[in-house]
Amino acid sequence: MLNPNNDRLDYGQVLAPPDKYRLDFAIGTTYSLDLDALVGACIALGLSEETDSDLMKNPICLLEALRATGDKVVLFCEGGQIHAPNSVTPLYILLEKMVFQVNTAKRRGIAKFPSFHPKFWLLRYADEQNNPLYRVVVLSRNLTFDRSWDITFCMDGKVNARKTLKTAPVGDFLSYLVDQLPADENAKVKQKKIRAIQRELPFVHFDLNSREFDDFEFLPVGIKNSNGGFHSTEDEPFNPLFNDSCHEVLVMSPFLSNSVIREFKERNAYINHTDYMLFTRAMSLGKLNAEDCRNFRIFTMKDAVVDGESAISEDEQQVQKQDIHAKVYMVRKNSDSYLYLGSLNASHNAMFGNIEFMMLLKSKNRYLNMTKLSEALFNGSEDDPSNPFQEVFLTSEIAVDEEEEKQNLLDSYIKEINRLKPTARVIPNGEYFDLSVCFPDMIEAEYKVSISPLLSNKTEIISENILFKSLALTQLSEFYKISVSYGKRTVERIIIIPTEGLPEDREKAVVSSVVKDKECFYRYIAFLLGDIYALGALEAASSAESSIMNHSNSAARLPALYEKMLQTAATAPERFKEIDFLVKAISLDGVIPENFEELYTTFKKAVKLDG
């Protein structure tokens, strides 16, 4: 349990449907988002492949994964926290219908906007008989490629006729998410699906399937509950952590407020022999007061671990440091132990302002205590050479990370721009399109701010009214890149701007941009007809290699294609819907091989696709 050397989870494996199940619908949340990481999640959800598989390099596989999941995934993220990718592709157009920004309102006692900070998935799968299986995933990890050390918890649940109150907090959380959806047709479809899941949730029974843990609670933070109250860190399930006295406290949090750490000590003033441990980042030590933390043994990750990748990497562009990002709290009182994990930092904003999501797992001292948990984190004893952590001691010389403060200021400004509720409108201009963008009540600041459509190189200084001229169809998107510069520091983020008049045939244009010739067409058909998606990809690759030797004899493939289509018509006729979309999307491009349409029409009638 929680051994960083052994207990590793792959994000894609956590999301992928179990054997003999398919994805029905997925609801996800993250603070920050990398669009390529979302593509990887769609590979896992739609094709049941790992996020780092070779399919990520195959544009046909990516196209089909995004098309297969577009109507089945809804992902909420903090407004202004979508990271700008290194390179862009028209495939990002297919992500628009999945991603929704959350812009929180200011709250009393919080200097800046609260953050939408939960990392959560609720997944509904279905088997061949349409029997549902649910999976809940609670993480500290954002949907990005960050290399920091995080924690993930997941468990499955099945539906039966007996009601349970256990899932009520999840239902409240979904109600909050539904309220964040805009009033457009795509959002209405997603809202309808979420509402259906909410109606089923009271009958979903999750199973810990654990010897160490005997009970659990779902703990959203910062949202209303169905009883007219408010989910907060002052609720009864949080009492062992923030209100009750205890004998052991272990806190792991990358970001801190001194007041939160101090309160752990103060409420145990009358309890003798309470042990405290704190795991955090070295950069956060400057937030702490030595006297307030004198009861804590404090640990940070060793420099050799933080810089470990850079020590062996030859490519400076790919080097990423790694540090603690997990949020874990363990408290023990007498024989009872409680483990909290999820998105909640030990900071004032997290406790009293942000939207968060946590899990509480209940256990006993014989299974979970400070000794067992710390030994798991240390990979054995504290002095073991493979222990990734080191004990540190607070001194008056520890300073706050000024670079982080500058980064936060620029990030906050992008959030303010996003809260202006900008709008955009597409204007046809011959074979091209103009794009008008409006920022009402634009904020004047000392920063240099520019904007560009994500799929275009055209850039303008941000102002109340902006016009981008002569964009191609596949350059139109609701994703826009905002760049904010101050001195030598620049922050780039993607924001979503509702754009009126987007042509309906953009998705077909994306398909045409991938399926460019007859060879690519054959590969796509082979992929769609494969017994499994990965097998289809391998067969497509093999087919591509053989075509190099015999490119001119494309008609020779029709008998093999006929055999595959015959098998698919008998075992998986629903796949012909995907073939039908492909044929219609590229029917005017001249890439559909001769004789194929006649063959396809025969099968289309056989599977009664038009009916």
XYZ file of C-alpha atoms in Angstrom:
611
model
C 0.000 0.000 0.000
C 1.410 3.374 -1.127
C 4.871 1.977 -1.781
C 6.189 4.303 -4.532
C 8.532 1.633 -5.887
C 5.969 -1.135 -6.266
C 2.373 0.108 -6.071
C 2.140 1.836 -9.451
C -1.029 2.438 -11.474
C -1.361 3.375 -15.132
C -3.933 6.120 -15.760
C -5.145 4.357 -18.907
C -5.586 1.013 -17.150
C -7.688 2.690 -14.474
C -10.054 4.153 -17.102
C -10.201 1.287 -19.598
C -13.376 -0.850 -19.545
C -13.073 -4.252 -17.846
C -13.022 -7.358 -20.000
C -16.310 -7.930 -21.874
C -17.512 -4.395 -21.089
C -17.610 -1.232 -23.204
C -17.760 2.411 -22.169
C -21.281 3.765 -21.857
C -20.483 7.202 -20.387
C -17.660 8.892 -18.492
C -17.773 11.992 -16.268
C -14.368 13.406 -15.380
C -12.941 16.430 -13.578
C -9.471 17.928 -13.419
C -7.910 21.220 -12.389
C -5.417 21.524 -15.229
C -5.704 19.748 -18.559
C -3.342 18.756 -21.336
C -5.268 18.104 -24.557
C -2.899 15.302 -25.571
C -3.462 13.660 -22.181
C -7.206 13.774 -22.888
C -6.531 12.110 -26.260
C -4.687 9.374 -24.359
C -7.639 8.980 -21.993
C -9.926 8.548 -25.001
C -7.622 5.815 -26.330
C -8.098 4.009 -23.011
C -11.843 4.630 -22.795
C -12.712 3.955 -26.422
C -10.128 1.390 -27.513
C -9.140 -0.147 -24.148
C -5.493 0.574 -24.845
C -2.855 2.096 -22.557
C -2.270 5.835 -22.813
C 1.333 5.307 -23.887
C 0.599 2.594 -26.472
C 1.770 2.790 -30.084
C -1.814 3.642 -31.068
C -1.087 7.182 -29.840
C 1.212 7.571 -32.870
C -1.348 6.323 -35.375
C -3.631 9.122 -36.664
C -6.271 6.604 -37.772
C -6.465 5.097 -34.289
C -6.603 8.559 -32.729
C -9.349 9.652 -35.082
C -11.510 6.632 -34.339
C -10.864 6.829 -30.572
C -12.001 10.460 -30.482
C -15.009 9.793 -32.682
C -16.003 6.783 -30.575
C -15.850 8.719 -27.293
C -16.972 12.204 -28.352
C -20.571 11.686 -27.238
C -19.622 9.478 -24.280
C -17.195 11.709 -22.352
C -17.741 14.937 -20.459
C -14.704 16.503 -18.781
C -14.798 19.562 -16.518
C -11.655 21.632 -15.864
C -10.667 24.928 -14.263
C -11.265 27.810 -16.668
C -7.920 29.091 -17.937
C -5.983 25.956 -17.000
C -5.881 24.089 -20.311
C -2.192 23.870 -21.209
C -1.040 24.878 -24.678
C 0.257 21.817 -26.609
C 3.674 21.798 -28.283
C 2.118 21.012 -31.665
C -1.494 21.182 -32.797
C -3.660 18.987 -34.996
C -7.187 19.338 -36.416
C -8.051 16.265 -34.322
C -8.428 18.667 -31.371
C -11.707 19.780 -32.978
C -13.146 16.428 -31.856
C -12.311 17.281 -28.222
C -14.508 20.386 -28.151
C -17.698 18.485 -27.383
C -16.026 16.803 -24.375
C -14.417 19.719 -22.507
C -16.222 22.254 -20.317
C -14.681 25.073 -18.276
C -15.673 25.855 -14.692
C -15.303 29.462 -13.531
C -15.948 29.685 -9.788
C -17.377 32.775 -8.090
C -15.453 34.697 -5.430
C -16.063 33.744 -1.817
C -15.739 35.736 1.366
C -12.402 35.179 3.070
C -10.607 34.096 -0.113
C -8.330 36.695 -1.690
C -8.476 35.236 -5.194
C -10.940 33.145 -7.149
C -11.464 29.717 -5.589
C -10.217 26.892 -7.765
C -12.188 24.077 -9.334
C -9.717 21.482 -8.093
C -11.255 17.948 -7.943
C -9.648 15.056 -9.792
C -12.447 12.547 -10.226
C -13.993 10.088 -12.685
C -17.328 8.341 -12.600
C -17.448 5.706 -15.353
C -20.442 3.693 -16.476
C -19.671 0.572 -18.493
C -22.094 -1.907 -20.048
C -21.701 -5.561 -21.055
C -23.192 -7.284 -24.102
C -26.556 -7.564 -22.312
C -26.375 -3.854 -21.364
C -25.923 -4.633 -17.672
C -24.182 -1.629 -16.104
C -20.956 -1.602 -14.109
C -19.798 1.578 -12.395
C -16.280 2.642 -11.501
C -15.382 5.622 -9.337
C -11.839 7.005 -9.474
C -10.554 9.601 -6.988
C -7.101 11.018 -7.667
C -4.665 13.741 -6.736
C -3.428 13.728 -10.343
C -4.500 16.198 -13.011
C -5.077 15.053 -16.578
C -1.629 16.178 -17.707
C 1.799 14.650 -18.337
C 3.250 15.987 -15.098
C 5.825 13.588 -13.642
C 5.047 14.298 -9.989
C 4.110 11.543 -7.552
C 0.345 11.205 -7.119
C -2.171 8.879 -5.555
C -5.162 7.114 -7.108
C -8.063 5.176 -5.629
C -10.709 3.282 -7.607
C -13.454 0.788 -6.923
C -16.278 -0.805 -8.894
C -19.967 -1.027 -8.121
C -23.002 -2.848 -9.447
C -26.681 -1.940 -9.593
C -29.353 -3.738 -7.594
C -32.866 -2.967 -6.377
C -31.794 -1.949 -2.876
C -31.196 1.770 -2.226
C -28.055 3.121 -0.548
C -27.192 6.532 0.875
C -23.478 5.994 0.285
C -23.579 7.501 -3.198
C -25.638 10.584 -2.246
C -22.551 12.872 -2.073
C -21.576 11.784 -5.595
C -25.079 12.686 -6.754
C -24.671 16.142 -5.177
C -21.355 16.544 -6.970
C -22.965 15.645 -10.303
C -25.685 18.246 -9.653
C -22.973 20.876 -9.267
C -21.343 19.760 -12.515
C -24.613 19.838 -14.445
C -25.065 23.468 -13.349
C -21.724 24.322 -14.998
C -22.839 23.179 -18.459
C -23.648 25.866 -21.038
C -26.998 26.137 -22.792
C -26.139 24.545 -26.140
C -27.314 21.368 -27.845
C -24.165 19.347 -27.136
C -24.334 20.262 -23.444
C -28.023 19.353 -23.284
C -27.226 15.852 -24.553
C -24.491 15.465 -21.908
C -26.796 16.869 -19.230
C -29.483 14.311 -20.074
C -26.976 11.460 -19.707
C -25.656 12.767 -16.378
C -29.205 13.097 -15.053
C -29.900 9.477 -16.000
C -26.801 8.393 -14.068
C -27.932 10.462 -11.073
C -31.239 8.578 -11.031
C -29.387 5.254 -11.063
C -26.743 6.179 -8.463
C -28.898 5.454 -5.368
C -28.977 1.826 -6.511
C -25.219 1.508 -7.191
C -23.363 -0.433 -4.504
C -19.592 -0.010 -4.520
C -17.373 -2.721 -3.071
C -14.031 -1.928 -1.433
C -12.900 -5.517 -1.985
C -10.281 -4.962 0.713
C -9.069 -6.675 3.848
C -7.446 -3.544 5.284
C -10.390 -1.144 4.860
C -13.881 -1.875 6.172
C -15.841 1.242 5.188
C -15.658 4.365 3.026
C -17.207 7.790 2.465
C -17.322 10.047 -0.593
C -16.356 13.588 0.431
C -16.955 16.440 -2.025
C -15.968 19.874 -0.700
C -17.311 23.333 -1.529
C -20.689 22.392 -3.063
C -24.310 22.326 -1.927
C -25.847 19.099 -0.699
C -29.330 17.803 -1.424
C -30.524 18.685 2.094
C -30.008 22.398 1.558
C -26.696 22.465 3.400
C -23.098 22.556 2.230
C -20.387 19.929 1.829
C -17.353 21.237 3.707
C -14.333 20.160 5.730
C -16.421 20.803 8.850
C -18.795 17.918 8.039
C -18.933 14.896 10.347
C -16.907 12.555 8.065
C -14.005 15.034 8.308
C -14.117 15.140 12.131
C -11.347 12.587 12.726
C -9.050 14.644 10.486
C -9.823 18.258 11.383
C -11.793 18.284 14.640
C -11.148 15.253 16.854
C -8.076 14.688 18.959
C -5.881 11.771 17.885
C -2.714 9.832 18.624
C -1.062 9.863 15.190
C -1.193 12.314 12.281
C 0.506 11.887 8.909
C 0.033 14.623 6.311
C 1.264 14.530 2.716
C 0.551 17.727 0.798
C 2.624 19.613 -1.794
C 1.095 23.005 -0.937
C 0.564 24.299 2.597
C -0.797 27.029 4.820
C 0.853 27.408 8.201
C -2.523 27.887 9.922
C -3.764 24.479 8.763
C -0.652 22.680 10.001
C -0.768 24.579 13.311
C -4.342 23.471 13.981
C -3.327 19.799 13.857
C -1.107 20.456 16.856
C -3.469 22.747 18.790
C -6.431 20.396 18.940
C -4.191 17.705 20.500
C -2.925 19.941 23.273
C -4.388 17.678 25.952
C -3.392 14.363 24.363
C -0.029 12.947 25.399
C 2.217 11.048 23.015
C 0.777 12.234 19.699
C 3.144 11.613 16.796
C 3.195 13.901 13.745
C 4.736 13.511 10.279
C 4.545 15.931 7.346
C 5.583 15.159 3.752
C 5.748 18.177 1.453
C 7.773 19.951 -1.210
C 10.954 21.823 -0.323
C 9.546 24.931 -2.035
C 6.606 24.947 0.432
C 8.736 25.023 3.584
C 8.897 28.817 3.440
C 5.159 28.922 4.224
C 5.720 27.312 7.639
C 6.572 28.736 11.049
C 9.106 26.644 12.938
C 7.360 27.034 16.311
C 3.953 26.047 14.935
C 5.450 22.927 13.374
C 7.836 21.880 16.128
C 5.887 18.686 16.858
C 6.127 17.512 13.241
C 8.875 15.477 11.711
C 9.088 16.982 8.220
C 10.190 15.162 5.060
C 10.783 16.256 1.487
C 11.741 14.291 -1.580
C 15.482 13.835 -2.045
C 17.130 16.031 -4.671
C 18.376 12.924 -6.474
C 14.752 11.829 -6.933
C 13.427 15.269 -7.889
C 16.197 15.678 -10.476
C 16.465 11.982 -11.287
C 15.181 12.192 -14.851
C 17.398 15.155 -15.729
C 20.409 13.227 -14.485
C 19.946 10.533 -17.140
C 18.251 12.465 -19.955
C 20.138 13.616 -23.034
C 17.212 15.687 -24.329
C 16.873 18.881 -22.310
C 13.525 19.665 -23.954
C 11.988 16.512 -22.478
C 13.362 16.822 -18.951
C 10.730 17.167 -16.232
C 11.416 17.274 -12.551
C 9.258 15.186 -10.258
C 8.073 15.942 -6.753
C 5.242 15.189 -4.358
C 1.786 16.005 -5.700
C -0.231 13.448 -3.703
C -2.618 14.596 -0.986
C -2.836 11.986 1.785
C -3.927 12.286 5.431
C -3.820 9.495 7.992
C -5.079 9.901 11.552
C -5.308 7.262 14.266
C -7.112 7.422 17.572
C -6.891 4.345 19.756
C -7.671 1.366 17.511
C -9.419 3.343 14.730
C -7.527 4.621 11.688
C -8.741 6.914 8.915
C -7.126 7.490 5.529
C -8.164 10.531 3.471
C -6.970 10.946 -0.079
C -7.833 12.997 -3.151
C -7.347 16.601 -4.240
C -7.381 18.563 -0.961
C -4.132 20.369 -0.099
C -3.355 21.341 3.497
C -3.952 24.993 2.607
C -6.479 27.642 3.608
C -7.902 28.039 0.090
C -8.366 24.284 -0.295
C -10.127 23.949 3.062
C -12.422 26.961 2.819
C -12.760 28.014 -0.821
C -12.011 25.460 -3.516
C -14.174 22.776 -5.054
C -12.488 19.496 -4.082
C -13.191 15.762 -3.893
C -11.805 13.333 -1.300
C -12.216 9.707 -0.243
C -12.302 8.527 3.358
C -11.237 4.913 3.966
C -11.778 3.525 7.462
C -9.492 0.919 8.990
C -8.042 -0.393 12.232
C -4.689 0.143 13.905
C -3.558 -3.398 13.138
C -3.842 -2.646 9.391
C -3.109 1.075 9.165
C -0.962 3.240 11.397
C 1.903 5.687 11.101
C 4.592 3.015 11.267
C 3.061 0.892 8.507
C 2.303 3.872 6.254
C 5.679 5.572 6.679
C 7.555 2.310 6.094
C 5.610 1.864 2.865
C 6.570 5.384 1.784
C 10.194 4.885 2.837
C 10.366 1.577 0.956
C 11.270 -0.067 4.247
C 13.223 1.563 7.017
C 13.897 5.281 7.083
C 17.641 4.801 6.550
C 17.178 2.464 3.566
C 19.222 3.774 0.584
C 16.153 3.400 -1.644
C 14.074 5.667 0.622
C 13.024 8.562 -1.675
C 12.468 10.970 1.249
C 14.771 12.893 3.567
C 14.073 14.560 6.896
C 14.473 18.349 6.923
C 14.476 20.986 9.654
C 12.915 24.429 9.450
C 15.196 27.452 9.692
C 14.593 31.168 9.376
C 16.546 31.196 6.086
C 13.862 29.271 4.143
C 12.242 31.616 1.626
C 9.061 31.499 -0.400
C 9.530 30.494 -4.044
C 9.250 33.871 -5.832
C 9.099 32.279 -9.285
C 6.011 30.332 -8.236
C 4.415 33.577 -7.025
C 5.040 35.232 -10.426
C 3.591 32.213 -12.206
C 0.480 32.394 -10.025
C -0.039 36.086 -10.863
C -0.014 35.417 -14.608
C -2.276 32.397 -14.172
C -4.716 34.501 -12.164
C -4.816 37.143 -14.884
C -5.750 34.527 -17.508
C -8.579 33.401 -15.214
C -9.822 36.998 -15.020
C -9.776 37.279 -18.820
C -11.742 34.041 -19.088
C -14.355 35.394 -16.655
C -15.105 38.278 -19.019
C -17.269 35.734 -20.886
C -15.791 36.372 -24.349
C -17.751 35.382 -27.454
C -16.817 34.699 -31.073
C -18.586 34.523 -34.439
C -17.638 32.854 -37.733
C -18.184 34.950 -40.879
C -18.065 33.132 -44.285
C -15.563 34.741 -46.654
C -15.571 32.902 -50.002
C -13.708 29.608 -49.595
C -12.422 30.803 -46.227
C -13.825 32.187 -42.990
C -13.256 35.281 -40.858
C -13.429 35.018 -37.084
C -14.684 37.890 -34.921
C -13.800 37.687 -31.195
C -15.214 40.013 -28.543
C -13.927 40.603 -24.988
C -16.449 42.869 -23.235
C -15.052 45.176 -20.540
C -11.478 44.207 -21.331
C -9.158 44.604 -18.340
C -6.215 46.959 -18.686
C -3.027 45.618 -17.151
C 0.728 45.958 -17.299
C 1.004 42.557 -18.947
C 1.415 41.931 -22.675
C -1.492 39.743 -23.766
C -2.106 38.120 -27.150
C -4.670 35.680 -28.534
C -4.757 33.260 -31.448
C -7.105 30.501 -32.629
C -5.502 27.265 -31.449
C -5.361 25.760 -34.947
C -3.994 28.891 -36.660
C -0.721 30.820 -36.505
C -2.556 34.155 -36.740
C -1.992 36.196 -33.559
C -3.467 39.494 -32.362
C -2.953 41.691 -29.318
C -5.987 41.204 -27.149
C -8.598 43.974 -27.199
C -12.343 44.380 -26.952
C -12.910 43.465 -30.617
C -10.560 41.279 -32.707
C -10.869 39.981 -36.277
C -8.950 37.027 -37.695
C -9.218 36.857 -41.473
C -9.122 34.035 -44.022
C -9.094 30.902 -41.887
C -9.521 27.444 -43.410
C -12.343 25.166 -42.249
C -10.025 22.998 -40.131
C -8.591 26.119 -38.431
C -11.945 26.967 -36.843
C -12.269 25.871 -33.237
C -13.650 26.978 -29.889
C -10.146 26.555 -28.423
C -8.126 29.808 -28.311
C -4.589 30.313 -27.051
C -3.969 33.177 -24.629
C -0.378 34.303 -24.039
C 0.453 36.588 -21.086
C 3.960 38.017 -20.708
C 5.595 40.061 -17.979
C 9.319 40.664 -18.197
C 11.007 37.419 -19.209
C 8.161 35.192 -18.016
C 5.382 34.046 -20.363
C 2.392 31.831 -19.584
C 0.295 30.264 -22.354
C -3.093 28.701 -21.740
C -6.051 27.563 -23.804
C -9.505 28.967 -23.091
C -12.834 27.925 -24.604
C -14.804 30.718 -26.274
C -18.385 29.939 -27.398
C -18.244 30.496 -31.161
C -21.377 31.146 -33.186
C -21.719 29.922 -36.761
C -19.196 27.081 -36.735
C -19.807 25.022 -39.928
C -21.411 21.645 -39.268
C -19.050 19.793 -41.615
C -15.869 20.451 -39.606
C -15.804 16.861 -38.312
C -15.975 15.526 -41.858
C -13.119 17.871 -42.780
C -11.076 16.381 -39.925
C -11.720 12.894 -41.313
C -10.638 14.067 -44.771
C -7.442 15.516 -43.307
C -6.510 12.042 -41.996
C -7.869 9.771 -44.771
C -5.975 11.420 -47.614
C -5.622 8.593 -50.142
C -6.799 5.083 -51.083
C -4.055 3.459 -49.029
C -5.161 5.321 -45.903
C -8.776 4.406 -46.676
C -7.932 0.696 -46.707
C -6.080 1.045 -43.410
C -9.066 2.747 -41.804
C -11.492 0.078 -43.041
C -9.136 -2.667 -41.783
C -8.998 -0.905 -38.433
C -12.786 -0.674 -38.158
C -13.266 -4.317 -39.139
C -10.572 -5.781 -36.889
C -11.738 -8.294 -34.279
C -10.280 -5.945 -31.691
C -9.021 -2.434 -32.227
C -5.390 -3.244 -31.514
C -5.512 -6.210 -33.921
C -7.062 -3.953 -36.532
C -4.220 -1.491 -36.102
C -1.617 -4.223 -36.497
C -3.340 -5.605 -39.576
C -3.533 -2.117 -41.008
C 0.208 -1.648 -40.481
C 0.914 -5.007 -42.110
C -1.357 -4.065 -44.977
C 0.509 -0.783 -45.405
C 3.842 -2.599 -45.602
C 2.586 -5.063 -48.207
C 1.171 -2.224 -50.287
C 4.665 -0.802 -50.724
C 5.553 -3.961 -52.655
C 2.299 -4.158 -54.594
C 0.729 -0.702 -54.483
C -0.816 -0.916 -57.917
C -2.855 -4.030 -57.209
C -5.352 -2.491 -54.773
C -8.223 -4.531 -56.263
C -6.577 -7.659 -54.861
C -7.655 -6.550 -51.394
C -11.381 -6.698 -52.107
C -11.754 -10.483 -51.538
C -10.054 -10.190 -48.118
C -12.144 -7.114 -47.348
C -15.306 -8.980 -48.381
C -14.472 -11.811 -45.972
C -13.921 -9.391 -43.094
C -17.121 -7.482 -43.859
C -19.054 -10.738 -43.974
C -17.752 -11.702 -40.548
C -18.470 -8.239 -39.117
C -22.020 -8.236 -40.521
C -22.686 -11.435 -38.570
C -20.918 -10.591 -35.296
C -20.782 -6.778 -34.959
C -23.107 -5.081 -37.476
C -23.019 -1.828 -35.475
C -19.522 -1.200 -36.843
C -21.043 -0.462 -40.231
C -22.263 2.837 -38.743
C -18.619 3.902 -38.478
C -17.931 2.788 -42.044
C -21.027 4.682 -43.184
C -19.787 7.898 -41.573
C -16.370 7.442 -43.179
C -17.834 6.881 -46.653
C -20.094 9.931 -46.386
C -17.297 12.118 -44.998
C -14.909 11.481 -47.886
C -17.332 10.651 -50.701
C -16.273 13.747 -52.676
C -12.530 13.434 -52.031
C -11.840 10.779 -54.680
C -10.059 8.419 -52.283
C -12.661 5.641 -52.084
C -11.338 2.763 -54.235
C -13.259 1.595 -57.292
C -15.707 -1.265 -56.690
C -15.746 -0.656 -52.921
C -18.949 1.378 -52.870
C -20.845 -1.363 -54.716
C -19.555 -3.937 -52.217
C -20.365 -1.662 -49.278
C -23.904 -0.939 -50.523
C -24.645 -4.665 -50.558
C -23.581 -5.061 -46.921
C -25.356 -1.869 -45.919
C -28.645 -3.397 -47.101
C -27.836 -6.710 -45.433
C -27.377 -5.145 -41.972
C -30.356 -2.819 -42.535
C -28.247 0.234 -41.723
C -30.780 2.672 -43.168
C -33.480 1.225 -40.938
